[in-house]
Each structure stands twice: as structure tokens, then as C-alpha cells.
């Protein structure tokens, strides 16, 4: 059988990614039968950032659960086949040059088994994660919708509450899925949806790309893998889904229906409140033989980092368009990978750092506090950024506050999303005498071969030191 020479990056295939993690000591297998209620989340959280966790027969259910697929920045880079320092640039390139998906010929793996009688908790192992969550949630479902006018698809992840055997409550924040749904609801029609669980890691990352409406995130997955993503058509709609996905739910976002959803433990480490929200009716479930069910524990590293890298890529592209002085951006964990943005600039013109702040605050409603630093400060190290604030920032001169702007509804300190934005210019003030802000440094320190020059001191160090 002829095979092409091209080799997909490790994250192009979920089961292959798990093989790689197993072979490198990063796949932990839990005891059989761990409780779906809090048990799965507890184990996954304890291993968060160190090992992926695999749960055989969770709560006695025949379908295994897997969690923590991408819980380190370095793993995301590995999945994409690049060095960690090149991850954001790789993602930027993929967003700039998406690759159309390719329908497969033959029977799609994701439709090997078809269920028309939908009883979600019987078919799938649905975990309950945090203490006050309303109950089981689907948390790693890629919601795919299609704009009938243009034929263009959208992919995003929404928290999906189990509300009935074939019913899910969905939180739609004011972005693309909601825009497409409103078009349909305006004429009294439902919106077809597909919910993909157990996509490959690159598609999981691509789903979080901050690209314009009309851009099918699956095409960014294709660009990341370096070849068209194999897709197949849903049974009940025109939606194209990744053909090798483990599980696909097909259904409709219901027009003019709202039902209570929440509370649910979210990325800021607080609960999203219970409120009237959108509803999906599931009409079919298809899956591979012996499928894997992926869950993302709310507030864990996978949840935080999945949002961070794609946003960093788009924020960097956006800022550099107007400010060539911008060198790098970072969304630190301490800011829940959403609210705090660090921006590194190279010798900005007088006042330019403040313009960068103004632009950065408008990038996304989640961006709440922006700190701008110079190139001698590593923006990926929060200690370095704090040092710059401690030594280069004066609040009366370098602080910008914008009251009552649109913020994150999940930030409990806002008034339902209405909140202040803040910018800190921690760059060296224009015109400062050069010596005043020169970092102390020992010449030659970094190039020393410290192992050749030193060794552990022996017990007779007092004599030997003479
Ligand atoms: Mn989109």
C-alpha cells in the first residue's frame, strides 16, 4: 500500500497522541469505576499539568473518560510539532493561511455506531466536576454550526448542562454561535448543531482561535496539521465534522426556548450563575467503536491554556498591525489566562506604550488589565513583569483607568460584565538617563560552563578550600 511521506504532527490524532503520552510516562490510568460525580475531576485535578488521566469504567460506564490532554504549553507545542517558543507564531501562521477540510470517501469512523434513541447519560459517561455544579456537563464538546447563507461553519466550545435525556442547556456568550443563532431565531427557525467530543488535539486548539465570523476553525486545524482535516457530513444536517472524532452529537439549538442553566465552575475559579439560557435538543448520537469521552475540568490548566495560546496569537497579530514596536504578548495563569495581558515593546516612541494599552484593552472584552514592558523584561515570567511594575511604573504618570467598559460576565467583581479596565505602562520613561534604568549584570555570567567550574563540596571542604 502506497503511503505519502508526509508525517502529521503528533496532535493530529487523539489516540496517537495518547500513545505518545503513554510511551513517555505522561498517561496515568485511574482505578476502574471511579465515581463520575467529583471522582473523575478530583483525580484529574491532582494530576493537572503533569499527566493525562484515563478513567476505565467511570461510574461503571463502559465508555472511558480522558482528561488533561493539553495541560502544558510545552505539550501544545509538541502536539503541533514545534518548539514551545514557536507555538504562538505557528498558530498565527495557521490563522493567516487556513487549509480547507477534505471530505473522506468511505465510511467515517465517527459514524461507526449510530444511536437514534437518545438517552445521553446511558450513552455517555457524563461527569460532574465542581462542588456546586448543577449536575453533569459536557465540557469538551466542539459546537459546530453552519451559516446557510454562506455555507461557512463556526466552531466553539460551550458548557453544556445535561437538562434531560436528549436536552442540553448551553451558555452562548456574545460571539459567533450566538450571532448565527440570532439570524435563524429571527425567522423562527432552529439552528442545526453538531457537538464533537474527542476531537484530535490540534482541532481542539483550533476551535479556540480568535478569528472573524465566517472563518471555519476546522480549516485552522488543517493548517496546523499541514494537510486538510478529513471531515464527513452529519447524518441530519449539512454540517461537516472531523471524520475521526470519537463521538458526535447531532441536534438543534431551539428557537424561542430558554431554560435554567448553571451554576457551573468556570475558568476564573468561580461559579457561573444559574440563569435562563439557550437549549439544544439532541436528535442523534454517533461514535466510533469503543469510543473515548473527553472532559475538560472547569478551571483546570487544560481549560485555561486552551484559551490562552490562540488568544495570544491573535492579540499579537492585531497589535503588530498598528504597533510594530510590539514584540510579544502573554496571558499569565494568575490572570486566569484571560484577564491579564502582558505586552512587550521595543523602544516605543514617547506615549506609544499608552496607545498600545488603549488598543490592547479593546482586543476582547476579557482583557481587563494590560501591563506593557520593555525588551529586557521577559513577558512570560510574571516575576519579571512585577519587577518592571515595581521599578519603572508611577501610578500618577503611568496608570490608565477606563470606567464602566464591557468586561467578562464571569468576573464576579464586575456588575454583570460592566467593569473598569486598567493599563500599566511599566516601560522606561522616554528621555530617562540611560544609566538610571540599566539592569545590573555580571559580564560573562550567562556563558560560564558552571559544571566544569564547580562541583559539590566534599566533607573536608574546610581543608580543601585552602
Ligand atoms: Mn468563530
Short mmCIF file of N, CA, C and O and ligand atoms in Angstrom, two decimals, residues 153-156 175-177 207 209-217, ligand 1:
data_model
loop_
_atom_site.label_atom_id
_atom_site.label_comp_id
_atom_site.label_asym_id
_atom_site.label_seq_id
_atom_site.Cartn_x
_atom_site.Cartn_y
_atom_site.Cartn_z
N UNK A 153 -18.79 27.48 8.22
CA UNK A 153 -19.02 26.89 9.53
C UNK A 153 -18.35 27.71 10.63
O UNK A 153 -17.46 28.52 10.37
N UNK A 154 -18.80 27.46 11.86
CA UNK A 154 -18.15 28.03 13.03
C UNK A 154 -17.95 26.92 14.07
O UNK A 154 -18.78 26.03 14.19
N UNK A 155 -16.83 27.00 14.80
CA UNK A 155 -16.54 26.01 15.83
C UNK A 155 -16.22 26.73 17.13
O UNK A 155 -15.41 27.67 17.13
N UNK A 156 -16.85 26.34 18.22
CA UNK A 156 -16.51 26.92 19.52
C UNK A 156 -16.92 25.93 20.60
O UNK A 156 -17.70 25.01 20.35
N UNK A 175 -20.74 35.92 20.99
CA UNK A 175 -19.78 35.74 19.90
C UNK A 175 -20.45 35.03 18.72
O UNK A 175 -21.62 35.23 18.48
N UNK A 176 -19.70 34.18 18.04
CA UNK A 176 -20.15 33.73 16.72
C UNK A 176 -21.35 32.81 16.73
O UNK A 176 -22.25 32.95 15.90
N UNK A 177 -21.36 31.82 17.65
CA UNK A 177 -22.52 30.91 17.67
C UNK A 177 -23.80 31.69 17.90
O UNK A 177 -24.82 31.46 17.25
N UNK A 207 -10.18 25.16 17.67
CA UNK A 207 -11.55 25.59 17.99
C UNK A 207 -11.55 26.88 18.79
O UNK A 207 -12.55 27.58 18.83
N UNK A 209 -9.46 29.46 18.27
CA UNK A 209 -8.86 30.57 17.53
C UNK A 209 -9.78 31.78 17.55
O UNK A 209 -10.99 31.65 17.37
N UNK A 210 -9.21 32.94 17.80
CA UNK A 210 -9.99 34.18 17.79
C UNK A 210 -9.92 34.79 16.40
O UNK A 210 -9.20 35.74 16.14
N UNK A 211 -10.66 34.17 15.48
CA UNK A 211 -10.68 34.64 14.09
C UNK A 211 -12.07 35.17 13.77
O UNK A 211 -13.03 34.90 14.50
N UNK A 212 -12.22 35.95 12.68
CA UNK A 212 -13.52 36.57 12.39
C UNK A 212 -14.61 35.54 12.10
O UNK A 212 -14.31 34.42 11.64
N UNK A 213 -15.85 35.94 12.34
CA UNK A 213 -17.00 35.12 11.96
C UNK A 213 -16.93 34.88 10.45
O UNK A 213 -16.62 35.79 9.68
N UNK A 214 -17.20 33.65 10.04
CA UNK A 214 -17.07 33.31 8.62
C UNK A 214 -15.83 32.48 8.37
O UNK A 214 -15.67 31.87 7.32
N UNK A 215 -14.96 32.45 9.36
CA UNK A 215 -13.74 31.64 9.27
C UNK A 215 -14.02 30.31 9.98
O UNK A 215 -14.28 30.28 11.17
N UNK A 216 -14.00 29.19 9.23
CA UNK A 216 -14.23 27.86 9.80
C UNK A 216 -12.97 27.43 10.55
O UNK A 216 -11.92 27.20 9.94
N UNK A 217 -13.10 27.31 11.86
CA UNK A 217 -11.94 26.94 12.68
C UNK A 217 -11.37 25.58 12.31
O UNK A 217 -10.20 25.30 12.57
MN1 LIG B 1 -15.56 31.63 15.12
#
